[in-house]
Amino acid sequence: MLHAGAAISIFMLAGVPAHAQTAPDARERDLQIENQELRKEIEALKRRLGEGSGSTPVEAPQLAAVGASADPAPTPAAAVAEQPRGGDEIVVSARNRQELAQDVPLPITVLGGDTLDREDIKSIWDLPAKVPNLQLNNPGENARKVSPSIRGLGRGGANDSMEQSVAVIVDGVTLYYSGQAWSDYVDLDRIEVLNGPQGTLLGKNSSLGAINIVTKAPSFDSQHSFEIFAGDLNTLSGKFSATGPLVGDTLAYRVNFVADRSNGIYTNTYQSFGRAKETWRESNKLAGRAQLLWKPSDNFTARIIADKLRSDERVNTGNTLISNGPATYADGSARPILTPIAYSPVGTYATYGYLGRFTQKAAWFHNADGTVYQPPLGTTDIANSEARPQITNQWGIQATLDWNLGGHTLTSITAYRYQDFDIKNGGQYGQFYISNGGQQLWNRQFSQELRLTSPGGGSFDYQGGVYYLNARVYSDDPSYYGQDAGAWYASATQFRTLIADGAGRELLRKSLDGVYNSRVTDARVESLAAYAQADWRFAKGFTLNFGVRQTHEKKTNRVSHELDRPGENLTALGTALNASGAQIAAAQAIRDGQIDPAFGWRDGNPIEADLTAANIGLSYDVTDDILLYSSLGKGVKSGFIFFATDETATESHIKPEQTYDIELGLKSAFFDRRLQFNINGYYTRIKNYQASWQREDPRRPGSFISGWGNVERIGAKGIELQTQYRHSRHLTLNFAGAYNLAKYETQWLAQRPEIAATEFFDLEGKQVTGVPRLTLSYGLNYSVPIGGYLGRITIANAFRSGYYQNDNHAAFTYQDAYNLTNLGLGFGAEDRSWEAALLVRNLFDQEYYTSASTWSNSAAQSVTWGAPRTLIVSFRSRL
């Protein structure tokens, strides 16, 4: 990329004074180094603009001021001599063609390669700290729950039939199943985050925005790089990349590999007895990518990419128990689970998260001395006897072909992706073998896109294409039970009946022990879309852009309930033990209360729908440095088929979401383009917003079931700001912020466990869960020559105002405002061929939660801690 120092060197040669105060010898050395870099970067940019997917050379580049997160990008040679000092140019592909970011009339945040490298940003989990108004569902929990949202809208849960609202696109391929974004990326060129409906060009699952991840293409210049990281939490990670020609200037390659290993902040104290410590919320990934770039002529290029990821990580648990809560609800009624049935002493259970059931059934769960091992409350110790690592495998292959047809570009993107993973969540049951749930899931997708793009820079630019998708998500949701499950799930009466003698105890133990059942869904979609978009420069400075996308799709879903292992025959066992009829009946009732009857495949009624997305916008170039824009967009997210989770498996069709969005924005630069300033105002309203609900289970009083439905209306409005000030070639300051009001506009009920066992309240008019009103990202990067070397300091801050972390809006789930600071220090070669660095995340060790749940009739207050201060040292070499 072209760095500011290189640009200033050119300006100095042209007679423009530079502001850097360096000695003559140092300045001459800087000029030599930077001019060499500049020549290489200009040539690289020429190749990239000629080789990218659907690319068109930038003929008349203008200022491309971007927000706080952006890095300088390579500048076309024709523009360098005329570019005022301080100007930066960012080439993006947000609209399926190579453009300068400042020319794109929509809100976009760009994280360039330098920022990504400096701050070790390698996955979408790292993005919210850099991109205000971007949120993720319970960060880092598991591959099934990767669910980004923009402006507080669109974040889903663990629903394998529902699609997402914010598209994740990697090198032009949209990931149909959001869990495929569970990956670390190497050789990143940039990440673009686009706010607002993007369905006309970026397609499926982008009704609220898109995350466009662009990796570096193969180069005909030989380059090799490696990075190694080590530090707190036993971190030991590495990255390797190599690129160069295979056959002259016709065939080039790029390969890269990443190994990412670090412990989690949670220690499973139960499973750590007598062996190495077992930590949770860890990272343990291996990933690689191999690419080929074939350019047999100036009119044709082909880019082939194959990637593979394997992770074996303990990530799916890690909630810290904080408090049991009071003995009564706010309405004065008793929490039934806290009323002892019999058998004391309580022992150390007085501070245990599942106090009620343990104390009620002390004769079963207490040790001989009346105690049981438990981790201290309020720590990052957990006790989970049955949780197991999440194992994820995914791979994909794609081919992007570009033909230059007399100035037009015909692009074909063919892709296939596959993923499977296995999760076993366990439970906070300490040494007791009660139950385990999880997920075994397979998904695959095939997509084909054909796109025709006109030459850029004319009075009327256009593109159009067709897109085909065939995808399947097969999800097996198992539950299995251990020898302590019967005592745990027994009612008071059932427990008294069975605990009385040896025969009853054995029936109690066997009532659920070894039972394994699962709910299976098989969701499929076939989608065909046609789209077109155009930019019409109808008067000096004025551009009208408009587009439409029409999608026809078919969806099917089916469900079955399988009793894989039915458990022991309780009647035969009871007879053999000489148990009473009442005891046999009690044991059978415990099993029947937990296990729904098995049934074979039930097909849901298929969905066949026509969906329309559209946009129209007007922009005006006031000057070369000021762009005003406005847009009106409509996005759409598909509906889906949902089956109730009880034995009825009742089918519901969840309606498609309709998103309506208005954007008004300004992109500008001042003070010889040293200050870049972008601001955007928006109003978004969604009809039939897809959301989860929770209601009391009619089969089991005091228990709850969950499901999905449509909120009639939900909306967001606010302001987004991005600025960057380049004081000199050494110092850059950046600031980005968003003020966002995201609220339910119609009735939507949520459970309120602090009030009463089955109390609900209305979320209408309330801020959406997990969404702070004010988010800020700000910092600086300062680099300076030191005795023939280059020193660097980077500071990055992320501020979040207070917000609720649970739909019930219980007081305990409110996260107060907090600020996280990351510090980076680097020292290396002036030509940046190597650097040794220190990265300190959460410098001031800020304490905060990423999730919180309040007490209920069966559980304690619990939280998931955010990552504490972490120190990482690294070494990077580029040859």
Tab-separated table of N, CA and C in Angstrom, residues 627-731:
chain	number	residue	atom	x	y	z
A	627	LEU	N	-18.419	15.409	-1.311
A	627	LEU	CA	-19.476	14.617	-1.941
A	627	LEU	C	-20.682	14.585	-1.012
A	628	LEU	N	-21.834	14.965	-1.523
A	628	LEU	CA	-23.099	14.822	-0.813
A	628	LEU	C	-23.861	13.662	-1.436
A	629	TYR	N	-24.524	12.855	-0.611
A	629	TYR	CA	-25.273	11.737	-1.176
A	629	TYR	C	-26.525	11.459	-0.361
A	630	SER	N	-27.471	10.825	-1.010
A	630	SER	CA	-28.701	10.384	-0.366
A	630	SER	C	-29.140	9.098	-1.043
A	631	SER	N	-29.876	8.286	-0.311
A	631	SER	CA	-30.368	7.053	-0.917
A	631	SER	C	-31.622	6.596	-0.205
A	632	LEU	N	-32.442	5.904	-0.953
A	632	LEU	CA	-33.639	5.250	-0.437
A	632	LEU	C	-33.556	3.799	-0.871
A	633	GLY	N	-33.544	2.893	0.092
A	633	GLY	CA	-33.360	1.499	-0.252
A	633	GLY	C	-34.394	0.593	0.378
A	634	LYS	N	-34.659	-0.502	-0.291
A	634	LYS	CA	-35.512	-1.554	0.236
A	634	LYS	C	-34.722	-2.857	0.217
A	635	GLY	N	-34.655	-3.512	1.373
A	635	GLY	CA	-34.009	-4.812	1.460
A	635	GLY	C	-35.012	-5.868	1.867
A	636	VAL	N	-34.666	-7.116	1.644
A	636	VAL	CA	-35.570	-8.203	1.984
A	636	VAL	C	-34.757	-9.387	2.484
A	637	LYS	N	-35.249	-10.015	3.536
A	637	LYS	CA	-34.643	-11.245	4.043
A	637	LYS	C	-35.689	-12.339	3.999
A	638	SER	N	-35.295	-13.513	3.542
A	638	SER	CA	-36.232	-14.608	3.325
A	638	SER	C	-36.928	-15.034	4.602
A	639	GLY	N	-38.141	-15.537	4.438
A	639	GLY	CA	-38.812	-16.213	5.533
A	639	GLY	C	-38.278	-17.621	5.696
A	640	PHE	N	-38.790	-18.331	6.675
A	640	PHE	CA	-38.324	-19.701	6.881
A	640	PHE	C	-39.396	-20.522	7.569
A	641	ILE	N	-39.190	-21.832	7.561
A	641	ILE	CA	-40.123	-22.783	8.160
A	641	ILE	C	-39.598	-23.170	9.534
A	642	PHE	N	-40.413	-22.953	10.566
A	642	PHE	CA	-39.996	-23.247	11.933
A	642	PHE	C	-40.920	-24.309	12.527
A	643	PHE	N	-40.304	-25.267	13.232
A	643	PHE	CA	-41.056	-26.301	13.922
A	643	PHE	C	-40.937	-26.097	15.431
A	644	ALA	N	-42.068	-26.178	16.128
A	644	ALA	CA	-42.045	-26.072	17.586
A	644	ALA	C	-41.149	-27.155	18.171
A	645	THR	N	-40.535	-26.847	19.316
A	645	THR	CA	-39.569	-27.774	19.906
A	645	THR	C	-40.210	-28.821	20.802
A	646	ASP	N	-41.528	-28.814	20.963
A	646	ASP	CA	-42.172	-29.841	21.775
A	646	ASP	C	-42.577	-31.027	20.897
A	647	GLU	N	-43.295	-31.973	21.510
A	647	GLU	CA	-43.621	-33.194	20.769
A	647	GLU	C	-44.600	-32.954	19.631
A	648	THR	N	-45.281	-31.813	19.623
A	648	THR	CA	-46.214	-31.535	18.536
A	648	THR	C	-45.489	-31.172	17.242
A	649	ALA	N	-44.269	-30.591	17.369
A	649	ALA	CA	-43.508	-30.129	16.199
A	649	ALA	C	-44.382	-29.283	15.273
A	650	THR	N	-45.195	-28.429	15.881
A	650	THR	CA	-46.108	-27.595	15.111
A	650	THR	C	-45.331	-26.701	14.145
A	651	GLU	N	-45.811	-26.645	12.912
A	651	GLU	CA	-45.117	-25.883	11.870
A	651	GLU	C	-45.611	-24.446	11.824
A	652	SER	N	-44.648	-23.510	11.666
A	652	SER	CA	-44.983	-22.103	11.460
A	652	SER	C	-44.152	-21.569	10.309
A	653	HIS	N	-44.768	-20.706	9.510
A	653	HIS	CA	-44.029	-20.019	8.468
A	653	HIS	C	-43.702	-18.613	8.981
A	654	ILE	N	-42.413	-18.343	9.182
A	654	ILE	CA	-41.982	-17.027	9.637
A	654	ILE	C	-41.845	-16.133	8.403
A	655	LYS	N	-42.522	-15.005	8.433
A	655	LYS	CA	-42.625	-14.144	7.251
A	655	LYS	C	-41.276	-13.524	6.883
A	656	PRO	N	-41.091	-13.162	5.623
A	656	PRO	CA	-39.878	-12.433	5.216
A	656	PRO	C	-39.831	-11.058	5.883
A	657	GLU	N	-38.632	-10.594	6.131
A	657	GLU	CA	-38.441	-9.230	6.624
A	657	GLU	C	-38.415	-8.250	5.458
A	658	GLN	N	-39.041	-7.103	5.645
A	658	GLN	CA	-39.006	-6.022	4.666
A	658	GLN	C	-38.305	-4.836	5.316
A	659	THR	N	-37.162	-4.449	4.778
A	659	THR	CA	-36.370	-3.358	5.339
A	659	THR	C	-36.469	-2.137	4.444
A	660	TYR	N	-36.789	-0.991	5.054
A	660	TYR	CA	-36.850	0.285	4.337
A	660	TYR	C	-35.843	1.231	4.986
A	661	ASP	N	-35.015	1.868	4.153
A	661	ASP	CA	-33.873	2.603	4.692
A	661	ASP	C	-33.660	3.910	3.944
A	662	ILE	N	-33.363	4.970	4.708
A	662	ILE	CA	-33.022	6.279	4.154
A	662	ILE	C	-31.636	6.663	4.672
A	663	GLU	N	-30.758	7.109	3.773
A	663	GLU	CA	-29.411	7.552	4.132
A	663	GLU	C	-29.178	8.962	3.584
A	664	LEU	N	-28.584	9.822	4.404
A	664	LEU	CA	-28.145	11.152	3.987
A	664	LEU	C	-26.715	11.322	4.477
A	665	GLY	N	-25.781	11.609	3.565
A	665	GLY	CA	-24.397	11.630	4.005
A	665	GLY	C	-23.537	12.660	3.309
A	666	LEU	N	-22.376	12.895	3.921
A	666	LEU	CA	-21.364	13.809	3.415
A	666	LEU	C	-20.012	13.121	3.514
A	667	LYS	N	-19.233	13.158	2.413
A	667	LYS	CA	-17.839	12.728	2.435
A	667	LYS	C	-16.996	13.920	1.991
A	668	SER	N	-15.963	14.248	2.782
A	668	SER	CA	-15.253	15.493	2.507
A	668	SER	C	-13.828	15.430	3.024
A	669	ALA	N	-13.035	16.416	2.594
A	669	ALA	CA	-11.661	16.572	3.059
A	669	ALA	C	-11.327	18.058	3.109
A	670	PHE	N	-10.513	18.428	4.079
A	670	PHE	CA	-10.159	19.826	4.296
A	670	PHE	C	-8.669	19.934	4.606
A	671	PHE	N	-8.183	21.189	4.606
A	671	PHE	CA	-6.801	21.475	4.984
A	671	PHE	C	-5.821	20.659	4.128
A	672	ASP	N	-5.920	20.913	2.812
A	672	ASP	CA	-5.066	20.192	1.869
A	672	ASP	C	-5.230	18.686	2.030
A	673	ARG	N	-6.437	18.287	2.313
A	673	ARG	CA	-6.797	16.874	2.411
A	673	ARG	C	-6.135	16.161	3.599
A	674	ARG	N	-5.635	16.918	4.536
A	674	ARG	CA	-5.102	16.280	5.731
A	674	ARG	C	-6.223	15.787	6.642
A	675	LEU	N	-7.323	16.493	6.685
A	675	LEU	CA	-8.469	16.106	7.499
A	675	LEU	C	-9.527	15.488	6.598
A	676	GLN	N	-9.870	14.272	6.864
A	676	GLN	CA	-10.927	13.581	6.141
A	676	GLN	C	-12.124	13.445	7.075
A	677	PHE	N	-13.288	13.798	6.574
A	677	PHE	CA	-14.480	13.921	7.433
A	677	PHE	C	-15.678	13.345	6.692
A	678	ASN	N	-16.269	12.285	7.268
A	678	ASN	CA	-17.475	11.672	6.709
A	678	ASN	C	-18.545	11.625	7.785
A	679	ILE	N	-19.756	11.949	7.413
A	679	ILE	CA	-20.872	11.865	8.351
A	679	ILE	C	-22.093	11.348	7.606
A	680	ASN	N	-22.899	10.539	8.297
A	680	ASN	CA	-24.056	9.908	7.668
A	680	ASN	C	-25.199	9.835	8.670
A	681	GLY	N	-26.388	10.213	8.224
A	681	GLY	CA	-27.588	10.038	9.023
A	681	GLY	C	-28.482	8.988	8.383
A	682	TYR	N	-29.198	8.222	9.191
A	682	TYR	CA	-29.977	7.112	8.642
A	682	TYR	C	-31.267	6.927	9.440
A	683	TYR	N	-32.212	6.357	8.753
A	683	TYR	CA	-33.451	5.896	9.390
A	683	TYR	C	-33.819	4.564	8.745
A	684	THR	N	-33.914	3.528	9.562
A	684	THR	CA	-34.209	2.180	9.074
A	684	THR	C	-35.436	1.646	9.789
A	685	ARG	N	-36.365	1.090	9.028
A	685	ARG	CA	-37.546	0.459	9.613
A	685	ARG	C	-37.720	-0.916	8.978
A	686	ILE	N	-38.006	-1.898	9.825
A	686	ILE	CA	-38.208	-3.270	9.347
A	686	ILE	C	-39.620	-3.712	9.692
A	687	LYS	N	-40.311	-4.235	8.713
A	687	LYS	CA	-41.610	-4.853	8.930
A	687	LYS	C	-41.425	-6.372	9.005
A	688	ASN	N	-42.149	-6.991	9.914
A	688	ASN	CA	-42.077	-8.448	10.126
A	688	ASN	C	-40.674	-8.903	10.529
A	689	TYR	N	-40.096	-8.183	11.470
A	689	TYR	CA	-38.754	-8.495	11.967
A	689	TYR	C	-38.757	-9.870	12.626
A	690	GLN	N	-37.815	-10.714	12.240
A	690	GLN	CA	-37.748	-12.082	12.755
A	690	GLN	C	-37.043	-12.094	14.105
A	691	ALA	N	-37.725	-12.600	15.128
A	691	ALA	CA	-37.185	-12.555	16.487
A	691	ALA	C	-37.608	-13.802	17.261
A	692	SER	N	-36.824	-14.144	18.250
A	692	SER	CA	-37.132	-15.296	19.104
A	692	SER	C	-37.998	-14.862	20.277
A	693	TRP	N	-38.748	-15.807	20.827
A	693	TRP	CA	-39.579	-15.545	21.992
A	693	TRP	C	-39.430	-16.682	22.989
A	694	GLN	N	-39.883	-16.418	24.217
A	694	GLN	CA	-39.870	-17.431	25.268
A	694	GLN	C	-41.194	-17.377	26.012
A	695	ARG	N	-41.790	-18.556	26.219
A	695	ARG	CA	-43.070	-18.638	26.904
A	695	ARG	C	-43.038	-19.821	27.874
A	696	GLU	N	-43.991	-19.834	28.806
A	696	GLU	CA	-44.059	-20.935	29.761
A	696	GLU	C	-44.454	-22.223	29.044
A	697	ASP	N	-43.798	-23.306	29.421
A	697	ASP	CA	-44.069	-24.613	28.843
A	697	ASP	C	-45.338	-25.184	29.482
A	698	PRO	N	-46.413	-25.363	28.718
A	698	PRO	CA	-47.654	-25.867	29.320
A	698	PRO	C	-47.522	-27.289	29.872
A	699	ARG	N	-46.520	-28.030	29.422
A	699	ARG	CA	-46.345	-29.409	29.900
A	699	ARG	C	-45.599	-29.449	31.221
A	700	ARG	N	-44.764	-28.432	31.480
A	700	ARG	CA	-43.909	-28.438	32.659
A	700	ARG	C	-43.999	-27.083	33.334
A	701	PRO	N	-44.939	-26.884	34.243
A	701	PRO	CA	-45.093	-25.598	34.918
A	701	PRO	C	-43.778	-25.140	35.536
A	702	GLY	N	-43.495	-23.858	35.343
A	702	GLY	CA	-42.251	-23.307	35.847
A	702	GLY	C	-41.108	-23.401	34.868
A	703	SER	N	-41.275	-24.175	33.784
A	703	SER	CA	-40.257	-24.266	32.746
A	703	SER	C	-40.721	-23.466	31.526
A	704	PHE	N	-39.783	-23.223	30.622
A	704	PHE	CA	-40.095	-22.359	29.495
A	704	PHE	C	-39.657	-23.009	28.187
A	705	ILE	N	-40.358	-22.641	27.141
A	705	ILE	CA	-39.990	-23.063	25.797
A	705	ILE	C	-39.733	-21.812	24.968
A	706	SER	N	-38.977	-21.988	23.881
A	706	SER	CA	-38.659	-20.858	23.023
A	706	SER	C	-39.125	-21.137	21.603
A	707	GLY	N	-39.248	-20.089	20.833
A	707	GLY	CA	-39.684	-20.217	19.451
A	707	GLY	C	-39.351	-18.957	18.673
A	708	TRP	N	-39.904	-18.856	17.469
A	708	TRP	CA	-39.624	-17.722	16.597
A	708	TRP	C	-40.921	-17.157	16.040
A	709	GLY	N	-40.907	-15.861	15.793
A	709	GLY	CA	-42.065	-15.189	15.224
A	709	GLY	C	-41.638	-13.896	14.561
A	710	ASN	N	-42.614	-13.040	14.262
A	710	ASN	CA	-42.359	-11.760	13.593
A	710	ASN	C	-42.806	-10.601	14.466
A	711	VAL	N	-41.904	-9.665	14.728
A	711	VAL	CA	-42.268	-8.389	15.332
A	711	VAL	C	-42.832	-7.518	14.219
A	712	GLU	N	-43.987	-6.919	14.472
A	712	GLU	CA	-44.636	-6.159	13.400
A	712	GLU	C	-43.738	-5.053	12.865
A	713	ARG	N	-43.089	-4.292	13.775
A	713	ARG	CA	-42.188	-3.217	13.326
A	713	ARG	C	-41.067	-3.026	14.344
A	714	ILE	N	-39.888	-2.792	13.821
A	714	ILE	CA	-38.734	-2.428	14.623
A	714	ILE	C	-37.916	-1.449	13.788
A	715	GLY	N	-37.186	-0.552	14.441
A	715	GLY	CA	-36.485	0.455	13.654
A	715	GLY	C	-35.241	0.976	14.343
A	716	ALA	N	-34.424	1.679	13.565
A	716	ALA	CA	-33.212	2.299	14.076
A	716	ALA	C	-33.009	3.634	13.369
A	717	LYS	N	-32.506	4.608	14.104
A	717	LYS	CA	-32.151	5.894	13.517
A	717	LYS	C	-30.962	6.450	14.273
A	718	GLY	N	-30.142	7.219	13.572
A	718	GLY	CA	-28.965	7.737	14.237
A	718	GLY	C	-28.009	8.421	13.288
A	719	ILE	N	-26.804	8.663	13.812
A	719	ILE	CA	-25.758	9.368	13.075
A	719	ILE	C	-24.464	8.580	13.209
A	720	GLU	N	-23.737	8.492	12.091
A	720	GLU	CA	-22.433	7.832	12.073
A	720	GLU	C	-21.390	8.824	11.568
A	721	LEU	N	-20.262	8.870	12.255
A	721	LEU	CA	-19.208	9.829	11.937
A	721	LEU	C	-17.876	9.111	11.813
A	722	GLN	N	-17.100	9.481	10.781
A	722	GLN	CA	-15.752	8.943	10.604
A	722	GLN	C	-14.825	10.079	10.206
A	723	THR	N	-13.712	10.200	10.915
A	723	THR	CA	-12.732	11.234	10.592
A	723	THR	C	-11.332	10.647	10.686
A	724	GLN	N	-10.427	11.276	9.945
A	724	GLN	CA	-9.008	10.934	10.032
A	724	GLN	C	-8.207	12.202	9.770
A	725	TYR	N	-7.233	12.447	10.613
A	725	TYR	CA	-6.371	13.622	10.447
A	725	TYR	C	-4.935	13.150	10.337
A	726	ARG	N	-4.312	13.432	9.199
A	726	ARG	CA	-2.917	13.076	8.996
A	726	ARG	C	-2.079	14.330	9.234
A	727	HIS	N	-1.529	14.405	10.433
A	727	HIS	CA	-0.752	15.577	10.814
A	727	HIS	C	0.540	15.669	10.024
A	728	SER	N	1.160	14.537	9.835
A	728	SER	CA	2.383	14.458	9.056
A	728	SER	C	2.514	13.027	8.570
A	729	ARG	N	3.602	12.744	7.860
A	729	ARG	CA	3.794	11.376	7.416
A	729	ARG	C	4.060	10.441	8.576
A	730	HIS	N	4.328	11.007	9.762
A	730	HIS	CA	4.601	10.187	10.933
A	730	HIS	C	3.357	9.953	11.800
A	731	LEU	N	2.452	10.906	11.837
A	731	LEU	CA	1.364	10.864	12.824
A	731	LEU	C	0.000	10.940	12.150
